CSV table of C-alpha atoms and ligand atoms in Angstrom, one decimal:
chain,number,residue,atom,x,y,z
I,1,MET,CA,18.1,-2.1,-54.3
I,2,SER,CA,15.9,-0.3,-51.7
I,3,LEU,CA,15.6,-1.7,-48.3
I,4,LYS,CA,11.9,-2.3,-48.8
I,5,VAL,CA,12.5,-4.5,-51.9
I,6,LEU,CA,15.2,-6.3,-50.1
I,7,MET,CA,12.9,-7.0,-47.2
I,8,GLY,CA,10.4,-8.2,-49.7
I,9,TYR,CA,12.9,-10.8,-51.0
I,10,VAL,CA,13.7,-11.9,-47.5
I,11,SER,CA,10.2,-12.5,-46.5
I,12,VAL,CA,9.5,-14.5,-49.7
I,13,ALA,CA,12.5,-16.7,-49.1
I,14,VAL,CA,11.3,-17.4,-45.5
I,15,LEU,CA,7.8,-18.2,-46.7
I,16,ALA,CA,9.2,-20.6,-49.3
I,17,ALA,CA,11.1,-22.6,-46.7
I,18,ILE,CA,7.9,-23.3,-44.8
I,19,PRO,CA,5.5,-25.6,-46.7
I,20,ALA,CA,2.4,-23.7,-47.7
I,21,HIS,CA,0.1,-26.3,-46.4
I,22,ALA,CA,1.4,-29.5,-44.9
I,23,GLU,CA,-1.3,-32.1,-44.3
I,24,TRP,CA,-2.4,-35.7,-44.3
I,25,VAL,CA,-3.8,-36.5,-47.7
I,26,SER,CA,-5.9,-39.6,-48.2
I,27,ARG,CA,-7.9,-41.3,-50.9
I,28,VAL,CA,-10.1,-44.4,-50.9
I,29,THR,CA,-10.6,-46.2,-54.3
I,30,ASP,CA,-12.8,-49.2,-55.0
I,31,GLY,CA,-12.6,-51.7,-57.8
I,32,ILE,CA,-8.9,-52.6,-58.2
I,33,MET,CA,-8.3,-56.3,-57.6
I,34,GLY,CA,-11.9,-56.5,-56.5
I,35,THR,CA,-11.1,-54.7,-53.3
I,36,ARG,CA,-10.8,-51.3,-51.6
I,37,ILE,CA,-7.5,-49.4,-51.8
I,38,THR,CA,-6.8,-46.9,-49.1
I,39,VAL,CA,-3.9,-44.5,-49.2
I,40,GLU,CA,-3.0,-41.9,-46.6
I,41,LEU,CA,0.2,-39.9,-46.6
I,42,TRP,CA,1.8,-36.8,-45.1
I,43,SER,CA,2.4,-34.2,-47.8
I,44,GLU,CA,3.8,-30.7,-48.0
I,45,ASP,CA,2.5,-30.3,-51.5
I,46,ARG,CA,-1.0,-31.5,-52.3
I,47,PRO,CA,-0.7,-31.7,-56.1
I,48,LYS,CA,2.5,-33.8,-55.7
I,49,ALA,CA,0.6,-36.1,-53.2
I,50,GLU,CA,-2.4,-36.5,-55.5
I,51,ALA,CA,0.0,-37.3,-58.4
I,52,ALA,CA,1.8,-39.9,-56.3
I,53,ILE,CA,-1.5,-41.5,-55.4
I,54,ASP,CA,-2.5,-41.6,-59.1
I,55,ALA,CA,0.9,-43.3,-59.9
I,56,LEU,CA,0.4,-45.8,-57.0
I,57,LEU,CA,-3.1,-46.7,-58.3
I,58,ASP,CA,-1.8,-47.1,-61.9
I,59,GLU,CA,0.8,-49.5,-60.5
I,60,MET,CA,-1.9,-51.5,-58.8
I,61,ARG,CA,-4.0,-51.6,-61.9
I,62,HIS,CA,-1.0,-52.9,-63.8
I,63,ILE,CA,-0.6,-55.7,-61.3
I,64,ASP,CA,-4.3,-56.5,-61.5
I,65,GLU,CA,-4.1,-56.6,-65.3
I,66,SER,CA,-1.1,-59.0,-65.3
I,67,MET,CA,-2.0,-61.2,-62.3
I,68,SER,CA,-5.7,-61.6,-62.2
I,69,THR,CA,-7.1,-65.0,-63.2
I,70,TYR,CA,-10.5,-63.2,-63.8
I,71,LYS,CA,-8.9,-61.5,-66.8
I,72,PRO,CA,-8.4,-64.0,-69.7
I,73,THR,CA,-5.6,-61.8,-71.2
I,74,SER,CA,-3.5,-61.6,-68.0
I,75,GLU,CA,-0.1,-63.0,-67.9
I,76,VAL,CA,-1.2,-65.5,-65.2
I,77,SER,CA,-4.1,-66.7,-67.4
I,78,LEU,CA,-1.6,-67.2,-70.2
I,79,VAL,CA,0.6,-69.3,-67.9
I,80,ASN,CA,-2.4,-71.4,-66.9
I,81,ALA,CA,-3.3,-72.0,-70.6
I,82,LYS,CA,0.2,-72.8,-71.8
I,83,ALA,CA,2.7,-73.8,-69.0
I,84,ALA,CA,1.7,-77.5,-69.1
I,85,ASP,CA,2.9,-77.7,-72.8
I,86,GLY,CA,6.5,-76.7,-72.0
I,87,PRO,CA,8.7,-73.9,-70.6
I,88,LEU,CA,7.1,-70.5,-71.0
I,89,HIS,CA,9.0,-67.3,-70.8
I,90,ILE,CA,7.5,-64.8,-68.4
I,91,SER,CA,8.1,-61.3,-67.1
I,92,LYS,CA,10.8,-60.8,-64.5
I,93,GLU,CA,8.1,-59.4,-62.1
I,94,LEU,CA,5.9,-62.5,-62.3
I,95,PHE,CA,8.9,-64.8,-62.2
I,96,ASP,CA,10.2,-63.2,-59.0
I,97,LEU,CA,6.7,-63.4,-57.4
I,98,LEU,CA,6.5,-67.1,-58.3
I,99,VAL,CA,9.8,-67.7,-56.6
I,100,LYS,CA,8.5,-66.0,-53.5
I,101,ALA,CA,5.3,-68.0,-53.6
I,102,LYS,CA,7.3,-71.2,-53.6
I,103,GLU,CA,9.4,-70.0,-50.7
I,104,TYR,CA,6.2,-69.4,-48.7
I,105,SER,CA,5.0,-72.9,-49.6
I,106,VAL,CA,8.2,-74.4,-48.2
I,107,ILE,CA,8.1,-72.4,-44.9
I,108,THR,CA,4.4,-73.1,-44.3
I,109,ASP,CA,4.7,-76.9,-44.9
I,110,GLY,CA,2.6,-76.5,-48.1
I,111,ALA,CA,-0.3,-74.7,-46.5
I,112,PHE,CA,0.3,-71.7,-48.8
I,113,ASP,CA,0.1,-73.1,-52.3
I,114,ILE,CA,-0.8,-71.1,-55.4
I,115,THR,CA,-1.7,-74.4,-57.2
I,116,TYR,CA,-4.7,-74.6,-54.8
I,117,ALA,CA,-6.4,-73.1,-57.9
I,118,SER,CA,-6.3,-76.5,-59.7
I,119,VAL,CA,-9.2,-77.3,-57.3
I,120,GLY,CA,-10.1,-73.7,-56.3
I,121,TYR,CA,-11.4,-72.8,-59.8
I,122,LEU,CA,-14.3,-75.2,-59.2
I,123,TYR,CA,-15.6,-73.0,-56.3
I,124,ASN,CA,-17.7,-69.9,-56.9
I,125,PHE,CA,-18.4,-68.3,-53.5
I,126,PRO,CA,-20.7,-65.5,-54.6
I,127,LYS,CA,-22.8,-68.1,-56.5
I,128,HIS,CA,-22.6,-70.7,-53.7
I,129,VAL,CA,-21.0,-73.2,-56.0
I,130,ARG,CA,-18.7,-75.9,-54.7
I,131,PRO,CA,-17.3,-79.1,-56.3
I,132,ASP,CA,-18.5,-82.5,-55.2
I,133,GLU,CA,-16.2,-85.2,-53.8
I,134,ALA,CA,-15.6,-86.8,-57.2
I,135,GLN,CA,-14.6,-83.5,-58.8
I,136,ILE,CA,-12.2,-82.7,-55.9
I,137,ALA,CA,-10.6,-86.2,-56.1
I,138,LYS,CA,-10.1,-85.8,-59.8
I,139,ALA,CA,-8.5,-82.3,-59.6
I,140,LEU,CA,-6.5,-82.8,-56.4
I,141,PRO,CA,-3.4,-84.5,-57.8
I,142,ALA,CA,-2.7,-81.3,-59.7
I,143,VAL,CA,-2.4,-79.3,-56.4
I,144,ASP,CA,1.2,-79.2,-55.4
I,145,TYR,CA,3.6,-76.3,-55.5
I,146,ARG,CA,6.3,-78.7,-56.7
I,147,HIS,CA,4.5,-79.0,-60.0
I,148,VAL,CA,5.5,-75.4,-60.8
I,149,ILE,CA,9.0,-75.6,-62.3
I,150,LEU,CA,10.9,-72.3,-62.4
I,151,ASP,CA,14.1,-71.8,-64.3
I,152,ALA,CA,15.9,-68.6,-63.4
I,153,LYS,CA,18.4,-68.7,-66.3
I,154,SER,CA,15.8,-68.8,-69.0
I,155,GLN,CA,13.2,-67.0,-66.8
I,156,THR,CA,10.6,-69.6,-67.6
I,157,VAL,CA,7.8,-71.5,-65.9
I,158,GLN,CA,6.5,-74.9,-66.7
I,159,PHE,CA,3.9,-77.1,-65.1
I,160,SER,CA,5.0,-80.7,-64.6
I,161,GLN,CA,1.5,-82.0,-65.5
I,162,LYS,CA,-1.8,-81.2,-67.1
I,163,GLY,CA,-4.6,-79.8,-64.9
I,164,VAL,CA,-2.3,-77.5,-62.9
I,165,ARG,CA,-3.5,-74.0,-62.4
I,166,ILE,CA,-2.1,-71.2,-60.3
I,167,ASP,CA,-3.8,-68.2,-58.7
I,168,LEU,CA,-2.0,-65.4,-57.0
I,169,GLY,CA,-5.1,-64.2,-55.0
I,170,GLY,CA,-3.4,-65.1,-51.8
I,171,ILE,CA,-0.4,-62.9,-52.4
I,172,ALA,CA,-1.2,-60.3,-55.0
I,173,LYS,CA,-2.8,-57.8,-52.8
I,174,GLY,CA,0.1,-57.8,-50.4
I,175,TYR,CA,2.5,-57.5,-53.3
I,176,SER,CA,0.5,-54.6,-54.8
I,177,VAL,CA,0.7,-52.8,-51.4
I,178,ASP,CA,4.5,-53.2,-51.4
I,179,CYS,CA,4.8,-51.9,-54.9
I,180,GLY,CA,2.5,-49.0,-53.9
I,181,ILE,CA,4.8,-48.2,-51.0
I,182,GLU,CA,7.8,-48.2,-53.4
I,183,VAL,CA,6.1,-45.7,-55.7
I,184,LEU,CA,5.6,-43.3,-52.7
I,185,LYS,CA,9.1,-43.8,-51.4
I,186,ALA,CA,10.6,-43.1,-54.8
I,187,ARG,CA,8.8,-39.8,-54.7
I,188,GLY,CA,10.2,-38.9,-51.4
I,189,PHE,CA,7.3,-39.6,-49.1
I,190,THR,CA,8.3,-40.9,-45.7
I,191,ARG,CA,5.0,-41.2,-43.8
I,192,ALA,CA,2.3,-43.2,-45.4
I,193,TYR,CA,-0.3,-46.0,-45.0
I,194,VAL,CA,-1.4,-48.1,-47.9
I,195,SER,CA,-4.0,-50.9,-47.8
I,196,ALA,CA,-5.6,-53.3,-50.3
I,197,GLY,CA,-8.4,-55.1,-48.5
I,198,GLY,CA,-6.9,-57.0,-45.6
I,199,ASP,CA,-3.3,-56.2,-46.5
I,200,SER,CA,-1.6,-53.0,-45.2
I,201,ARG,CA,1.8,-51.5,-44.9
I,202,ILE,CA,3.0,-48.4,-43.2
I,203,ILE,CA,6.2,-46.3,-43.6
I,204,GLY,CA,7.2,-43.9,-40.9
I,205,ASP,CA,5.1,-42.8,-37.9
I,206,ARG,CA,2.6,-40.2,-37.1
I,207,PHE,CA,5.0,-37.6,-35.7
I,208,GLY,CA,6.2,-39.5,-32.7
I,209,LYS,CA,3.1,-41.7,-32.5
I,210,PRO,CA,2.6,-45.1,-34.1
I,211,TRP,CA,-0.1,-45.8,-36.6
I,212,MET,CA,-2.9,-47.8,-34.9
I,213,VAL,CA,-4.2,-50.7,-37.1
I,214,GLY,CA,-7.4,-52.4,-35.9
I,215,ILE,CA,-7.9,-56.2,-36.2
I,216,ARG,CA,-11.5,-56.8,-36.9
I,217,ASP,CA,-13.6,-59.1,-34.7
I,218,PRO,CA,-14.4,-62.0,-37.1
I,219,ARG,CA,-18.0,-62.3,-35.8
I,220,LYS,CA,-18.9,-58.7,-35.6
I,221,GLY,CA,-19.4,-55.7,-38.0
I,222,GLU,CA,-16.6,-54.0,-39.9
I,223,GLY,CA,-15.9,-51.4,-37.3
I,224,GLU,CA,-15.6,-53.8,-34.3
I,225,VAL,CA,-12.1,-54.7,-33.4
I,226,ILE,CA,-10.5,-57.3,-31.1
I,227,ALA,CA,-7.3,-55.4,-30.8
I,228,SER,CA,-5.6,-52.3,-32.1
I,229,ILE,CA,-1.9,-52.8,-32.9
I,230,PRO,CA,0.6,-49.9,-32.8
I,231,LEU,CA,2.8,-50.1,-35.9
I,232,VAL,CA,5.7,-48.2,-37.4
I,233,ASP,CA,7.5,-49.3,-40.6
I,234,ALA,CA,5.6,-52.6,-40.8
I,235,ALA,CA,3.1,-54.6,-42.8
I,236,ILE,CA,0.0,-56.4,-41.5
I,237,SER,CA,-2.4,-58.8,-43.2
I,238,THR,CA,-5.5,-60.4,-41.9
I,239,SER,CA,-7.3,-63.4,-43.4
I,240,GLY,CA,-10.8,-64.1,-42.2
I,241,ASP,CA,-13.5,-66.7,-42.8
I,242,TYR,CA,-16.0,-63.8,-43.1
I,243,GLU,CA,-14.4,-62.4,-46.4
I,244,ARG,CA,-15.9,-64.5,-49.2
I,245,PHE,CA,-18.1,-67.3,-47.9
I,246,PHE,CA,-21.4,-69.1,-47.9
I,247,ASP,CA,-23.0,-71.3,-45.2
I,248,GLU,CA,-24.7,-74.5,-46.2
I,249,GLY,CA,-26.0,-77.3,-43.9
I,250,GLY,CA,-24.2,-75.7,-40.9
I,251,VAL,CA,-20.8,-75.6,-42.7
I,252,ARG,CA,-19.0,-72.5,-43.7
I,253,TYR,CA,-17.4,-72.6,-47.2
I,254,HIS,CA,-15.0,-69.8,-47.7
I,255,HIS,CA,-12.2,-68.7,-49.9
I,256,ILE,CA,-9.1,-70.4,-48.3
I,257,ILE,CA,-8.6,-73.9,-49.6
I,258,ASP,CA,-6.6,-76.7,-47.9
I,259,PRO,CA,-4.2,-77.8,-50.6
I,260,HIS,CA,-4.1,-81.3,-49.0
I,261,THR,CA,-7.8,-82.0,-49.2
I,262,GLY,CA,-9.2,-79.5,-51.7
I,263,HIS,CA,-11.8,-78.5,-49.1
I,264,SER,CA,-12.4,-75.1,-47.6
I,265,ALA,CA,-9.9,-74.7,-44.8
I,266,SER,CA,-11.8,-73.7,-41.6
I,267,LYS,CA,-9.5,-74.3,-38.7
I,268,VAL,CA,-9.6,-70.7,-37.4
I,269,ARG,CA,-11.8,-67.7,-37.7
I,270,SER,CA,-9.0,-65.2,-38.5
I,271,ALA,CA,-5.3,-64.9,-38.6
I,272,THR,CA,-3.2,-61.7,-38.6
I,273,VAL,CA,0.4,-61.7,-39.5
I,274,ILE,CA,2.7,-58.7,-38.9
I,275,GLY,CA,6.1,-58.4,-40.7
I,276,PRO,CA,8.3,-56.2,-42.8
I,277,TYR,CA,6.6,-56.7,-46.2
I,278,ALA,CA,2.9,-57.0,-47.1
I,279,THR,CA,3.8,-59.7,-49.7
I,280,ARG,CA,5.1,-61.8,-46.9
I,281,THR,CA,2.4,-61.1,-44.4
I,282,ASP,CA,-0.3,-61.8,-47.0
I,283,GLY,CA,1.3,-65.1,-48.1
I,284,LEU,CA,1.7,-66.3,-44.5
I,285,SER,CA,-1.8,-65.3,-43.2
I,286,LYS,CA,-3.5,-68.3,-44.8
I,287,THR,CA,-1.4,-70.9,-42.9
I,288,ALA,CA,-3.5,-70.9,-39.8
I,289,PHE,CA,-6.7,-71.8,-41.7
I,290,VAL,CA,-5.1,-74.9,-43.2
I,291,LEU,CA,-2.9,-76.1,-40.4
I,292,GLY,CA,-4.9,-75.0,-37.3
I,293,PRO,CA,-3.9,-72.5,-34.6
I,294,GLU,CA,-1.3,-74.6,-32.8
I,295,LYS,CA,0.7,-75.9,-35.7
I,296,ALA,CA,0.5,-72.5,-37.4
I,297,MET,CA,1.7,-70.7,-34.3
I,298,GLU,CA,4.6,-73.0,-34.1
I,299,ILE,CA,5.6,-72.0,-37.7
I,300,TYR,CA,5.0,-68.3,-37.0
I,301,ASN,CA,7.2,-68.4,-33.9
I,302,ARG,CA,9.9,-70.1,-36.0
I,303,ILE,CA,10.0,-67.2,-38.5
I,304,ASP,CA,12.2,-64.5,-37.1
I,305,ASP,CA,10.7,-61.4,-38.8
I,306,ILE,CA,7.0,-62.0,-38.1
I,307,ASP,CA,4.4,-61.9,-35.4
I,308,ALA,CA,0.9,-63.3,-35.4
I,309,ILE,CA,-2.5,-63.1,-33.8
I,310,ILE,CA,-5.0,-65.9,-34.3
I,311,VAL,CA,-8.7,-66.0,-33.4
I,312,LYS,CA,-9.5,-69.6,-32.8
I,313,LEU,CA,-12.8,-71.2,-33.7
I,314,ASP,CA,-14.0,-70.8,-30.1
I,315,GLY,CA,-13.3,-67.1,-30.3
I,316,THR,CA,-10.2,-67.1,-28.0
I,317,VAL,CA,-7.2,-65.2,-29.2
I,318,ILE,CA,-3.6,-66.3,-29.2
I,319,TYR,CA,-0.5,-64.3,-29.8
I,320,SER,CA,2.9,-65.2,-31.1
I,321,LYS,CA,5.9,-65.1,-28.7
I,322,GLY,CA,7.1,-61.7,-29.8
I,323,MET,CA,3.8,-60.1,-28.8
I,324,GLN,CA,3.5,-61.6,-25.3
I,325,ARG,CA,4.3,-59.6,-22.2
I,326,GLY,CA,7.9,-59.1,-21.3
I,327,LYS,CA,9.1,-59.6,-24.9
I,328,ALA,CA,10.6,-57.0,-27.2
I,329,THR,CA,7.3,-56.0,-28.9
I,330,PRO,CA,4.8,-54.2,-26.6
I,331,PRO,CA,1.7,-56.2,-25.9
I,332,PRO,CA,-1.5,-55.1,-27.7
I,333,PRO,CA,-3.8,-52.9,-25.7
I,334,LYS,CA,-6.7,-54.7,-24.0
B,401,LIG,P1,-8.0,-61.4,-49.5
B,401,LIG,O1,-8.2,-62.0,-50.8
B,401,LIG,O2,-9.2,-60.8,-48.9
B,401,LIG,O3,-6.7,-60.7,-49.3
B,401,LIG,P2,-6.7,-63.6,-48.1
B,401,LIG,O4,-5.5,-62.8,-48.0
B,401,LIG,O5,-7.1,-64.4,-47.0
B,401,LIG,O6,-7.9,-62.7,-48.5
B,401,LIG,O7,-6.5,-64.5,-49.4
B,401,LIG,C1,-7.5,-65.4,-49.8
B,401,LIG,C2,-7.2,-65.8,-51.2
B,401,LIG,O8,-6.0,-66.6,-51.2
B,401,LIG,C3,-8.3,-66.6,-51.9
B,401,LIG,O9,-9.3,-65.8,-52.4
B,401,LIG,C4,-7.5,-67.3,-52.9
B,401,LIG,O10,-7.3,-66.5,-54.1
B,401,LIG,C5,-6.1,-67.6,-52.3
B,401,LIG,N1,-6.0,-68.9,-51.7
B,401,LIG,C6,-6.9,-69.7,-51.1
B,401,LIG,N2,-6.4,-70.8,-50.6
B,401,LIG,C7,-5.0,-70.7,-50.7
B,401,LIG,C8,-3.9,-71.5,-50.4
B,401,LIG,N3,-4.0,-72.6,-49.7
B,401,LIG,N4,-2.7,-71.0,-50.7
B,401,LIG,C9,-2.5,-69.9,-51.4
B,401,LIG,N5,-3.5,-69.1,-51.8
B,401,LIG,C10,-4.8,-69.4,-51.4
B,402,LIG,MG1,-4.8,-60.9,-48.5
């Protein structure tokens, strides 16, 4: 082999070791779970990155198909139609998520409750439809997470009475973000941001710098933030009363329902929860609306792996213990 050819091999080998074009690849997709999906990841091979994002979106579409109550053929719709008649065998995926939902009901003193839907289905926010007191009173006894009986051995769900409905709208976006992150991890990606509406999760950092995630000012436009939070390997969910609502007679009716009263839960303007998984932060971000800022903060402070930021009705902002000055987590920038 001539020296020239040998040199040629050497230079090819060196070139192959350096990624041809390493870059941040991002994509924004509308229309899955009725929300906007954003993915951003660091990639050394663009076609692989695009294929991973395709797979992530497929996974999210699958979750939407099986968990949406808007789709009459979804597994959750089937549960709502049949589970009051007796134990119904369900997929492992849905069973495991129902177990988690129950856990969140217990730790939030019943503020998070997927059976809110037993009353919740009577609301239609885009159409400004809400139930009257008589309708609420009739439907309310069916709202109680204890009505959902789960049997791990037979992997079945049963409702203890007629009229019970479940809706995973308060947890499914966070869950889909976690599943999306798993798709990326399985393909070897180590730096990524995935969000579905108000639920986001991050893996890795931005080469020595954290990701900055803005918390929207509940009374201003989408770009206006009350704080930017530096995050690495964390999930963050914000629930706001500005998401799906209508105002009538000076009252704001919006999409989080108090399971104890059946009314729209309006005790804060927004609540943000930071934690390890988006399923968890999504499930827990509704608590403040139902229980109010003080009681909710007490609960958030009790849970080891989460932090929280609440915008109260008067516009003041309160932070969980872990985010206050002098504590392990750095304070949010002013
Ligand atoms: P988004 O849907 O934009 O992610 P949230 O995370 O704040 O907003 O979740 C609101 C959704 O949670 C509602 O649209 C509804 O599907 C569901 N939900 C409403 N009230 C409750 C409740 N008390 N417990 C559990 N889920 C709820
Ligand atoms: Mg959410």
